[in-house]
Amino acid sequence: MTRIIADISMSLDGFVTGPEPGPRNGLGTGGEALHTWAFSTDPEDRRILREATARSGAVVLGRRLFDVVDGPQGWSEETGYGAGEAGRPAFVVVTSAPPESVRLTDLDWTFVTTGVPDAVAVARAHAEAASSERGEDLDVVLMGGGAVIRAALDAGVVDTLSLHLAPVTLGAGTPLFTRGVPRTLVQRTVTSTSTATHLIYDVC
């Protein structure tokens, strides 16, 4: 069964980037601290990252995040989706218009211009096809940014919320939660490491 998983790193004060994020400053000022866990040598951090990357049948991301990862300082063969795991699922980008060109042409990109729910539906089809091919259940992972995850939560299309809570406060940046549809979360697991507290919730 394909699940829709929103998976993102967040500061203690609720931000998923620091101030002034952009194509050459992807996580904003101070935001790199959010992803320290993804490059950690802690066995639990490595396991969580490896398992999350392996279960990803398709990944949804917003246009701003696409511009960062496809930009000159973005992903490479060594560091990509899942950090050092550099996974290669299908990627679905929510955008108002497709880009004129793509640097990472060796990855499978689909551009959806009709909103987050449609992008999730396209990603689900990719994940289900990959599941059939590999003979195992794979998931759709919403990797961000914050606006994409908020829209998916508000649309009621998220099954699971996976938060990687970094021990840092940023003071400003891109908030994950703003005013929106009220939601109830059921806590399933908590895993603490030296670099993050990994929280998994079912979304009701």
N, CA and C of each residue as an Amber inpcrd file, in Angstrom:
protein
   612
   0.8340000  -1.1870000   0.0000000   0.0000000   0.0000000   0.0000000
   0.8740000   1.2440000   0.0000000   0.6240000   2.1570000  -0.9280000
   1.4040000   3.3770000  -1.0320000   0.9060000   4.4200000  -0.0290000
   1.8160000   4.8940000   0.8240000   1.4820000   5.9520000   1.7730000
   1.9980000   7.2910000   1.2510000   1.3660000   8.3670000   1.7000000
   1.8280000   9.7150000   1.3850000   2.4870000  10.2540000   2.6470000
   3.7900000  10.4510000   2.6010000   4.5710000  10.8290000   3.7700000
   5.1680000  12.2130000   3.5730000   4.8280000  13.1330000   4.4590000
   5.4840000  14.4440000   4.4840000   6.6990000  14.3240000   5.3840000
   7.8910000  14.5770000   4.8440000   9.1420000  14.3210000   5.5480000
  10.0190000  15.5670000   5.4580000  10.2960000  16.1980000   6.6060000
  11.0330000  17.4610000   6.5490000  11.7530000  17.7020000   7.8740000
  12.8590000  18.4380000   7.8050000  13.6050000  18.8400000   8.9940000
  13.1110000  20.2090000   9.4540000  13.0880000  20.4100000  10.7800000
  12.5170000  21.6310000  11.3320000  13.3020000  22.0650000  12.5650000
  13.4080000  23.3610000  12.7670000  14.0520000  23.8910000  13.9640000
  13.1040000  23.8040000  15.1580000  13.6380000  24.0070000  16.3450000
  12.8140000  23.9640000  17.5480000  11.7470000  25.0540000  17.5530000
  12.0140000  26.1730000  16.8480000  11.0150000  27.2390000  16.7930000
  10.1720000  27.1900000  15.5200000  10.1830000  26.0360000  14.8320000
   9.1950000  25.7740000  13.7930000   9.5340000  26.1890000  12.3850000
  10.8260000  26.4420000  12.0930000  11.2070000  26.8810000  10.7510000
  11.8910000  25.7510000   9.9740000  11.6080000  25.6900000   8.6630000
  12.2290000  24.6720000   7.8030000  13.3320000  25.2670000   6.9350000
  13.5140000  26.5780000   6.9920000  14.7050000  27.2540000   6.4620000
  15.0350000  28.3900000   7.4230000  16.2530000  28.9100000   7.2880000
  16.5930000  30.1350000   7.9740000  16.1310000  31.3300000   7.1480000
  16.4630000  32.5420000   7.5690000  16.0770000  33.7320000   6.8110000
  16.7300000  33.7800000   5.4290000  16.0320000  34.4030000   4.4960000
  16.5280000  34.6950000   3.1480000  16.9980000  33.4520000   2.3810000
  16.1540000  32.4320000   2.2790000  16.5260000  31.2830000   1.4480000
  16.4700000  31.6610000  -0.0270000  17.2170000  30.9610000  -0.8520000
  17.2070000  31.2210000  -2.2930000  18.0400000  30.1870000  -3.0170000
  18.0970000  30.2610000  -4.3500000  18.8240000  29.2490000  -5.1330000
  20.2770000  29.0710000  -4.7220000  20.9370000  30.1570000  -4.2710000
  22.3400000  30.0530000  -3.8520000  22.4890000  30.0020000  -2.3320000
  21.3800000  29.9930000  -1.6460000  21.3740000  29.9260000  -0.1780000
  20.1650000  29.1060000   0.2220000  20.1560000  27.8410000  -0.2300000
  18.9620000  27.0160000  -0.2330000  18.2070000  26.9480000   1.0780000
  18.9210000  26.7630000   2.1870000  18.2710000  26.6320000   3.4850000
  18.2840000  27.9300000   4.2740000  18.6770000  29.0250000   3.6220000
  18.6870000  30.3070000   4.3050000  19.8410000  30.4250000   5.2830000
  19.9570000  31.6020000   5.8860000  21.0430000  31.8690000   6.8210000
  20.8820000  31.0070000   8.0770000  21.8800000  30.1780000   8.3280000
  21.8510000  29.2930000   9.4960000  21.0860000  28.0090000   9.2890000
  20.4290000  27.8670000   8.1360000  19.5580000  26.7230000   7.9140000
  20.2710000  25.4000000   7.6970000  21.5540000  25.4410000   7.3650000
  22.2820000  24.1850000   7.1680000  22.2580000  23.3130000   8.4190000
  22.1100000  23.9430000   9.5820000  22.0670000  23.1830000  10.8330000
  20.8820000  22.2370000  10.8980000  19.8450000  22.5140000  10.0920000
  18.6710000  21.6380000  10.0750000  19.0090000  20.2510000   9.5390000
  19.9980000  20.1680000   8.6710000  20.3130000  18.9080000   8.0090000
  21.5920000  18.2630000   8.5110000  22.0850000  18.7240000   9.6560000
  23.2770000  18.0810000  10.2360000  23.0630000  16.5850000  10.3920000
  21.8660000  16.1920000  10.7950000  21.5830000  14.7740000  11.0370000
  21.7420000  13.9390000   9.7700000  21.4310000  14.5410000   8.5990000
  21.4780000  13.7890000   7.3410000  22.9020000  13.4520000   6.9190000
  23.8870000  14.1230000   7.5080000  25.2890000  13.8610000   7.1840000
  26.0430000  13.3010000   8.3990000  25.2750000  12.9140000   9.4090000
  25.8430000  12.3780000  10.6380000  26.3500000  10.9540000  10.4310000
  27.2810000  10.5610000  11.2800000  27.7360000   9.1630000  11.2740000
  27.0360000   8.3380000  12.3470000  26.1020000   8.9540000  13.0820000
  25.3470000   8.2280000  14.0870000  24.5800000   7.0790000  13.4200000
  24.6840000   5.8610000  13.9330000  24.0320000   4.7210000  13.2930000
  22.5190000   4.8840000  13.1160000  21.8570000   5.4970000  14.0910000
  20.4100000   5.6830000  13.9810000  20.0640000   6.7160000  12.9180000
  20.8200000   7.8080000  12.8460000  20.6060000   8.7860000  11.7810000
  20.7970000   8.1250000  10.4190000  21.8470000   7.3260000  10.2880000
  22.1270000   6.6640000   9.0060000  20.9970000   5.6960000   8.6500000
  20.5120000   4.9520000   9.6490000  19.4300000   3.9930000   9.3780000
  18.1720000   4.7090000   8.9220000  17.7910000   5.7630000   9.6220000
  16.5810000   6.4970000   9.2720000  16.6800000   7.0610000   7.8640000
  17.8160000   7.6380000   7.5290000  18.0000000   8.2100000   6.1920000
  17.9820000   7.1250000   5.1220000  18.6750000   6.0340000   5.3720000
  18.7440000   4.9400000   4.4040000  17.3730000   4.3280000   4.1530000
  16.6300000   4.0710000   5.2270000  15.3150000   3.4490000   5.0730000
  14.3270000   4.3910000   4.3920000  14.3850000   5.6770000   4.7210000
  13.4750000   6.6430000   4.1020000  13.7500000   6.7800000   2.6090000
  15.0200000   6.7960000   2.2480000  15.3770000   6.9050000   0.8300000
  14.9420000   5.6560000   0.0700000  15.1670000   4.5010000   0.6660000
  14.8480000   3.2340000   0.0060000  13.3540000   3.0570000  -0.2210000
  12.5190000   3.5960000   0.6650000  11.0780000   3.3950000   0.5360000
  10.4270000   4.4140000  -0.3920000  11.2070000   5.3470000  -0.9330000
  10.6510000   6.4330000  -1.7410000  10.4160000   5.9800000  -3.1770000
   9.1440000   5.7960000  -3.5200000   8.8060000   5.4470000  -4.8980000
   8.6590000   6.6610000  -5.7810000   8.3110000   7.7810000  -5.1750000
   8.2180000   9.0590000  -5.8850000   8.3200000  10.1660000  -4.8510000
   8.7940000  11.3300000  -5.2830000   9.0420000  12.4480000  -4.3870000
   8.3970000  13.7010000  -4.9600000   7.6960000  14.4460000  -4.1150000
   7.0630000  15.7050000  -4.5150000   7.8280000  16.8630000  -3.8860000
   8.0990000  17.8740000  -4.6840000   8.7570000  19.0760000  -4.1780000
   8.2290000  20.3110000  -4.8970000   8.3950000  21.4490000  -4.2550000
   7.9500000  22.6990000  -4.8380000   8.9770000  23.2800000  -5.7890000
   8.5700000  24.3130000  -6.5300000   9.4510000  24.9000000  -7.5400000
  10.6720000  25.5680000  -6.9130000  10.5050000  26.2380000  -5.7960000
  11.6640000  26.8870000  -5.1760000  12.7040000  25.8630000  -4.7630000
  12.2590000  24.7520000  -4.2040000  13.1900000  23.7000000  -3.8230000
  13.8260000  23.0700000  -5.0540000  13.0430000  22.8880000  -6.1080000
  13.6120000  22.3670000  -7.3610000  14.7300000  23.2770000  -7.8620000
  14.4960000  24.5910000  -7.8270000  15.5160000  25.5290000  -8.3080000
  16.7960000  25.4220000  -7.4900000  16.6760000  25.0740000  -6.2060000
  17.8630000  24.8980000  -5.3660000  18.5960000  23.6240000  -5.7390000
  17.8780000  22.5000000  -5.7830000  18.5560000  21.2180000  -6.0060000
  19.0620000  21.0850000  -7.4400000  18.4000000  21.7410000  -8.3980000
  18.8430000  21.6810000  -9.7910000  19.8220000  22.8040000 -10.1270000
  20.0590000  23.7050000  -9.1840000  20.9580000  24.8240000  -9.4180000
  22.4160000  24.4070000  -9.3740000  23.3100000  25.3560000  -9.6750000
  24.7430000  25.0340000  -9.7680000  25.3480000  24.5380000  -8.4660000
  24.7630000  24.9030000  -7.3310000  25.2850000  24.4440000  -6.0470000
  24.3930000  23.3710000  -5.4290000  23.5560000  22.7390000  -6.2630000
  22.5970000  21.7580000  -5.7820000  23.1280000  20.3420000  -5.7900000
  22.2540000  19.4100000  -6.1270000  22.6020000  18.0010000  -6.0660000
  23.7000000  17.6300000  -7.0510000  24.4050000  16.5470000  -6.6970000
  25.4370000  15.9810000  -7.5620000  25.2910000  14.4710000  -7.5310000
  26.2040000  13.7830000  -8.1700000  26.1560000  12.3130000  -8.1580000
  26.4280000  11.7690000  -6.7490000  27.1730000  12.5210000  -5.9430000
  27.5330000  12.0640000  -4.6000000  26.5120000  12.4930000  -3.5450000
  25.9200000  13.6600000  -3.7100000  24.9870000  14.1980000  -2.7200000
  23.7130000  14.6360000  -3.4200000  22.6300000  13.9120000  -3.1610000
  21.3670000  14.2330000  -3.8130000  20.2110000  13.9230000  -2.8960000
  19.1610000  13.3380000  -3.4310000  18.0220000  12.9790000  -2.6060000
  18.4600000  11.9540000  -1.5620000  18.1870000  12.2390000  -0.2970000
  18.6840000  11.3910000   0.7790000  20.1420000  11.6560000   1.0840000
  20.6050000  12.9000000   0.8230000  21.9930000  13.2980000   1.0900000
  22.9570000  12.3260000   0.4010000  23.7970000  11.6570000   1.1700000
  24.7740000  10.7510000   0.5720000  24.1750000   9.5100000  -0.0550000
  22.9040000   9.2320000   0.2360000  22.2450000   8.0830000  -0.3920000
  22.0190000   8.3390000  -1.8820000  21.8170000   9.6260000  -2.2430000
  21.6200000  10.0380000  -3.6370000  20.6240000   9.1220000  -4.3530000
  19.4230000   9.0080000  -3.7610000  18.3920000   8.1560000  -4.3370000
  17.8800000   8.6720000  -5.6730000  17.2430000   7.7850000  -6.4320000
  16.8010000   8.1350000  -7.7760000  15.3410000   7.7260000  -8.0320000
  14.4270000   8.1220000  -7.1570000  13.0060000   7.8720000  -7.4570000
  12.5270000   8.8580000  -8.5200000  11.2740000   8.7410000  -8.9080000
  10.6730000   9.7560000  -9.7740000  10.4330000  11.0200000  -8.9470000
  10.6370000  12.1860000  -9.5620000  10.4340000  13.4580000  -8.8820000
   9.3090000  14.2210000  -9.5670000   8.3930000  14.7430000  -8.7640000
   7.2530000  15.5090000  -9.2680000   7.3400000  16.9100000  -8.6680000
   7.3800000  17.9180000  -9.5270000   7.5750000  19.2980000  -9.0990000
   6.2760000  20.0750000  -9.2610000   5.8560000  20.7390000  -8.1900000
   4.6780000  21.6140000  -8.2380000   5.1530000  22.9930000  -8.6930000
   4.6150000  23.4890000  -9.7890000   5.1020000  24.7410000 -10.3510000
   4.0050000  25.4260000 -11.1530000   4.1510000  26.7260000 -11.3610000
   3.1950000  27.4390000 -12.2220000   3.5410000  27.2520000 -13.6840000
   4.8110000  26.9520000 -13.9660000   5.2500000  26.7030000 -15.3480000
   6.5310000  25.8870000 -15.3100000   6.6970000  24.9180000 -16.2140000
   7.9350000  24.1200000 -16.2400000   9.1380000  25.0060000 -16.5310000
  10.3180000  24.6160000 -16.0410000  11.5260000  25.3910000 -16.3300000
  11.9180000  25.2630000 -17.7940000  12.6700000  26.2420000 -18.2720000
  13.1290000  26.1990000 -19.6650000  14.1610000  25.1100000 -19.8760000
  14.9300000  24.7860000 -18.8460000  15.9380000  23.7350000 -18.9460000
  16.1160000  23.0790000 -17.5870000  16.6910000  21.8790000 -17.5920000
  16.9580000  21.1160000 -16.3720000  18.4130000  20.6730000 -16.4010000
  19.1500000  20.9510000 -15.3140000  20.5480000  20.5270000 -15.2470000
  20.6570000  19.0340000 -15.0010000  19.8490000  18.5090000 -14.0820000
  19.9260000  17.1010000 -13.6930000  19.0610000  16.2570000 -14.6250000
  19.4930000  16.1460000 -15.8640000  18.6850000  15.4640000 -16.8790000
  18.6730000  13.9500000 -16.7050000  19.5430000  13.4140000 -15.8420000
  19.5690000  11.9600000 -15.6390000  18.5400000  11.5100000 -14.6090000
  17.8180000  12.4530000 -14.0080000  16.7530000  12.1090000 -13.0660000
  15.4070000  12.2390000 -13.7570000  14.4210000  11.5350000 -13.2250000
  13.0770000  11.4860000 -13.8090000  12.2430000  12.6260000 -13.2280000
  12.0210000  13.6800000 -14.0100000  11.2680000  14.8550000 -13.5620000
   9.9180000  14.9330000 -14.2470000   8.8830000  15.2340000 -13.4780000
   7.5560000  15.5570000 -14.0150000   7.1370000  16.8730000 -13.3820000
   6.6250000  17.7980000 -14.1970000   6.2240000  19.1190000 -13.7160000
   4.7080000  19.2330000 -13.7930000   4.0990000  19.5320000 -12.6370000
   2.6440000  19.6020000 -12.5300000   2.2500000  21.0420000 -12.2280000
   1.3610000  21.5990000 -13.0510000   0.9950000  23.0150000 -12.9400000
  -0.3900000  23.2240000 -12.3410000  -1.0200000  22.1540000 -11.8700000
  -2.4120000  22.2590000 -11.4110000  -2.5680000  22.0600000  -9.9020000
  -1.4920000  22.2290000  -9.1530000  -1.6000000  22.2160000  -7.7060000
  -1.0720000  20.9670000  -7.0250000  -0.9820000  21.0750000  -5.6950000
  -0.3860000  20.0120000  -4.8910000  -1.1790000  18.7050000  -4.9390000
  -2.5220000  18.7170000  -4.7850000  -3.2340000  17.4340000  -4.8400000
  -3.0120000  16.6750000  -6.1550000  -2.9770000  17.3980000  -7.2760000
  -2.7220000  16.7380000  -8.5580000  -1.3010000  16.1990000  -8.6210000
  -0.3490000  16.9490000  -8.0740000   1.0350000  16.4770000  -8.0520000
   1.1560000  15.2070000  -7.2140000   0.4470000  15.1530000  -6.0870000
   0.4670000  13.9520000  -5.2500000  -0.1380000  12.7690000  -5.9980000
  -1.2100000  13.0140000  -6.7560000  -1.8330000  11.9370000  -7.5320000
  -0.8770000  11.4010000  -8.5860000  -0.1520000  12.2990000  -9.2590000
   0.8280000  11.8720000 -10.2640000   1.9440000  11.0730000  -9.5960000
   2.4040000  11.5640000  -8.4440000   3.4700000  10.8610000  -7.7260000
   3.0040000   9.4900000  -7.2590000   1.7460000   9.3980000  -6.8210000
   1.2200000   8.0950000  -6.3980000   1.2680000   7.0920000  -7.5500000
   0.9010000   7.5300000  -8.7370000   0.9430000   6.6340000  -9.9020000
   2.3680000   6.1650000 -10.1610000   3.3490000   7.0720000 -10.0530000
   4.7560000   6.6930000 -10.2170000   5.1690000   5.6770000  -9.1490000
   4.7850000   5.9490000  -7.8910000   5.1840000   5.0620000  -6.7930000
   4.5490000   3.6900000  -6.9270000   3.2940000   3.6420000  -7.3400000
   2.6260000   2.3510000  -7.5050000   3.2480000   1.5530000  -8.6470000
   3.6350000   2.2400000  -9.7160000   4.3110000   1.5450000 -10.8200000
   5.6620000   0.9970000 -10.3560000   6.4020000   1.8030000  -9.5810000
   7.6920000   1.3410000  -9.0620000   7.5050000   0.1890000  -8.0790000
   6.4270000   0.2380000  -7.2990000   6.1380000  -0.8480000  -6.3540000
   5.9020000  -2.1580000  -7.0920000   5.1320000  -2.0970000  -8.1730000
   4.8610000  -3.3010000  -8.9650000   6.1430000  -3.8460000  -9.5790000
   6.9870000  -2.9610000 -10.0510000   8.2320000  -3.3740000 -10.6980000
   9.1930000  -4.0230000  -9.7070000   9.2570000  -3.4710000  -8.4900000
  10.2100000  -3.9630000  -7.4930000   9.6230000  -5.0310000  -6.5780000
   8.3020000  -5.2130000  -6.6230000   7.6750000  -6.2230000  -5.7950000
   7.6390000  -5.8750000  -4.3240000   7.5630000  -4.5890000  -3.9910000
   7.4800000  -4.1450000  -2.6040000   6.7340000  -2.8200000  -2.5610000
   6.1500000  -2.5150000  -1.4020000   5.4030000  -1.2760000  -1.2490000
   6.3540000  -0.0940000  -1.1330000   6.1580000   0.8960000  -1.9800000
   6.9340000   2.1290000  -1.9420000   5.9890000   3.3000000  -1.6920000
   6.5360000   4.3780000  -1.1720000   5.7260000   5.5110000  -0.7440000
   5.9640000   6.7450000  -1.6050000   5.0430000   7.6890000  -1.4870000
   5.2380000   9.0360000  -2.0030000   5.7620000   9.8750000  -0.8450000
   6.8650000  10.5720000  -1.0700000   7.4500000  11.4110000  -0.0330000
   7.3590000  12.8730000  -0.4690000   6.7440000  13.6990000   0.3680000
   6.7210000  15.1350000   0.1520000   7.9250000  15.7000000   0.8870000
   8.9320000  16.1660000   0.1380000  10.1670000  16.6020000   0.7810000
  10.2070000  18.1100000   1.0160000   9.1960000  18.8280000   0.5810000
   9.1710000  20.2700000   0.8140000   9.0580000  21.0680000  -0.4660000
   9.1360000  22.3510000  -0.3180000   9.3140000  23.0650000   0.9210000
   8.0610000  23.0970000   1.8090000   8.1540000  24.0290000   2.7630000
   7.0980000  24.1400000   3.7410000   5.7340000  24.3970000   3.1430000
   5.6710000  25.2160000   2.0880000   4.3760000  25.5500000   1.4810000
   3.7240000  24.3240000   0.8630000   4.5170000  23.4540000   0.2450000
   3.9770000  22.2380000  -0.3630000   3.4170000  21.3170000   0.7120000
   4.1540000  21.1470000   1.7990000   3.6840000  20.2710000   2.8710000
   2.4440000  20.8540000   3.5380000   2.4220000  22.1590000   3.7770000
   1.2220000  22.7750000   4.3590000   0.0170000  22.5750000   3.4540000
   0.2010000  22.7880000   2.1510000  -0.9170000  22.6320000   1.2090000
  -1.4150000  21.1970000   1.1880000  -0.4960000  20.2340000   1.2490000
  -0.8870000  18.8260000   1.2460000  -1.6330000  18.4640000   2.5290000
  -1.1560000  18.9630000   3.6700000  -1.8530000  18.7200000   4.9290000
  -3.2520000  19.3420000   4.8990000  -3.3550000  20.5740000   4.4110000
  -4.6480000  21.2510000   4.3580000  -5.6110000  20.5630000   3.3990000
  -5.0570000  19.9310000   2.3490000  -5.8950000  19.2180000   1.3800000
  -6.2830000  17.8250000   1.8670000  -5.7000000  17.3910000   2.9810000
  -6.0460000  16.0880000   3.5360000  -5.4680000  14.9050000   2.7960000
  -4.3200000  15.1010000   2.1210000  -3.7570000  14.0040000   1.3240000
  -2.5300000  13.3620000   1.9770000  -2.1870000  13.7780000   3.1950000
  -1.0050000  13.2390000   3.8740000  -1.4290000  12.1540000   4.8650000
  -0.7630000  11.0040000   4.7990000  -1.0140000   9.9120000   5.7430000
  -0.1070000   9.9930000   6.9700000   1.1450000  10.3710000   6.7440000
   2.1630000  10.3360000   7.7910000   3.0040000  11.5970000   7.7330000
   3.2920000  12.1520000   8.9170000   4.1870000  13.3020000   9.0270000
   5.4510000  12.8550000   9.7410000   6.5850000  12.9930000   9.0700000
   7.8800000  12.6100000   9.6240000   8.7090000  13.8770000   9.8060000
   8.9300000  14.2570000  11.0560000   9.6770000  15.4730000  11.3780000
  11.0320000  15.1120000  11.9610000  12.0500000  15.8180000  11.5010000
  13.3920000  15.6730000  12.0430000  13.6920000  16.9820000  12.7770000
  13.5220000  16.9710000  14.0780000  13.5920000  18.1800000  14.8780000
  15.0410000  18.4450000  15.2790000  15.6180000  19.4920000  14.6790000
  17.0180000  19.8100000  14.9300000  17.1610000  20.6580000  16.1880000
  18.2070000  20.4580000  16.9750000  18.3950000  21.2130000  18.2110000
  18.9670000  22.6000000  17.9300000  18.1860000  23.4090000  17.2400000
  18.6080000  24.7570000  16.8690000  17.3770000  25.6470000  16.7950000
  17.5330000  26.9270000  17.1340000  16.4790000  27.9150000  16.8910000
  17.0120000  28.8890000  15.8480000  16.1500000  29.2560000  14.8880000
  16.5650000  30.1170000  13.7780000  16.0150000  31.5320000  13.8900000
  14.9670000  31.7200000  14.6680000  14.4430000  33.0530000  14.8850000
  13.5580000  33.5890000  13.7820000  13.8030000  33.1430000  12.5610000
  13.0290000  33.5790000  11.3920000  13.3220000  32.6100000  10.2610000
  12.5600000  32.7300000   9.1890000  12.7350000  31.8490000   8.0460000
  11.3990000  31.4040000   7.5040000  11.3440000  30.2030000   6.9770000
  10.1130000  29.6450000   6.4240000   9.4510000  28.7660000   7.4780000
   8.2620000  29.1610000   7.9750000   7.6060000  28.3310000   8.9870000
   6.9640000  27.1020000   8.3550000   6.9520000  26.0100000   9.0790000
   6.2360000  24.8370000   8.5800000   4.7440000  24.9900000   8.8040000
   4.3660000  25.4270000   9.9950000   2.9470000  25.5220000  10.3180000
   2.5210000  26.9840000  10.4140000   1.4780000  27.3150000   9.6950000
   0.8420000  28.6160000   9.7960000  -0.6510000  28.3560000   9.9650000
  -1.4550000  29.3920000   9.8900000  -2.8950000  29.1820000   9.9830000
  -3.3660000  28.3100000   8.8320000  -4.1790000  27.3370000   9.1350000
  -4.6730000  26.4310000   8.1070000  -5.7280000  25.5220000   8.6940000
  -5.9470000  24.4060000   8.0530000  -6.9580000  23.4560000   8.5050000
  -6.4680000  22.7780000   9.7860000  -7.2680000  22.7760000  10.8730000
  -6.8500000  22.0710000  12.0930000  -6.6310000  20.5870000  11.8010000
  -5.6660000  20.0110000  12.4700000  -5.3590000  18.5980000  12.2240000
  -5.0060000  17.9130000  13.5400000  -5.2670000  16.6250000  13.6110000
  -4.9040000  15.8160000  14.7680000  -3.7990000  14.8590000  14.3510000
  -2.7700000  14.7680000  15.1740000  -1.6520000  13.8760000  14.9040000
  -1.5840000  12.8090000  15.9820000  -1.2820000  11.5830000  15.5830000
  -1.1010000  10.4810000  16.5360000   0.3620000  10.0700000  16.4840000
   1.0490000  10.2590000  17.5970000   2.4720000   9.9520000  17.6390000
   2.7010000   8.4520000  17.5620000   3.6160000   8.0490000  16.6640000
   3.9250000   6.6360000  16.4810000   5.3150000   6.2680000  16.9900000
   6.3310000   7.0370000  16.6220000   7.6750000   6.7170000  17.0940000
   8.4440000   7.9940000  17.3960000   9.3800000   7.8670000  18.3260000
  10.3150000   8.9410000  18.6430000  11.7020000   8.3160000  18.7310000
  12.6360000   8.8480000  17.9430000  14.0090000   8.3580000  17.9730000
  14.9250000   9.5580000  18.1950000  15.6760000   9.5400000  19.2890000
  16.5680000  10.6560000  19.6040000  18.0060000  10.2810000  19.2980000
  18.7120000  11.2030000  18.6450000  20.1430000  11.0590000  18.4150000
  20.8120000  12.3490000  18.8850000  22.1170000  12.4280000  18.7080000
  22.8300000  13.6290000  19.1340000  22.5440000  14.8190000  18.2190000
  21.9660000  14.5670000  17.0460000  21.7860000  15.6370000  16.0660000
  20.3330000  15.9910000  15.7990000  19.3780000  15.1570000  16.2180000
  17.9650000  15.4170000  15.9320000  17.0760000  14.5000000  16.7680000
  15.8290000  14.9210000  16.8820000  14.7830000  14.0440000  17.4030000
  13.8660000  13.7220000  16.2400000  13.7950000  12.4530000  15.8740000
  13.0290000  12.0150000  14.7020000  11.6400000  11.5830000  15.1800000
  10.6250000  12.2640000  14.7080000   9.2490000  12.0650000  15.1490000
   8.3830000  11.6020000  13.9900000   7.5980000  10.5600000  14.2040000
   6.6710000  10.0840000  13.1830000   5.2550000  10.1100000  13.7340000
   4.3540000  10.7680000  12.9790000   2.9540000  10.8800000  13.3690000
   2.0480000  10.3610000  12.2510000   0.9720000   9.7010000  12.6250000
  -0.1330000   9.4880000  11.6960000  -0.9650000  10.7650000  11.6660000
  -1.4310000  11.1360000  10.4870000  -2.2520000  12.3330000  10.3400000
  -3.7100000  11.8970000  10.2560000  -4.5240000  12.3930000  11.1570000
  -5.9390000  11.9990000  11.2090000  -6.8160000  13.0680000  10.5670000
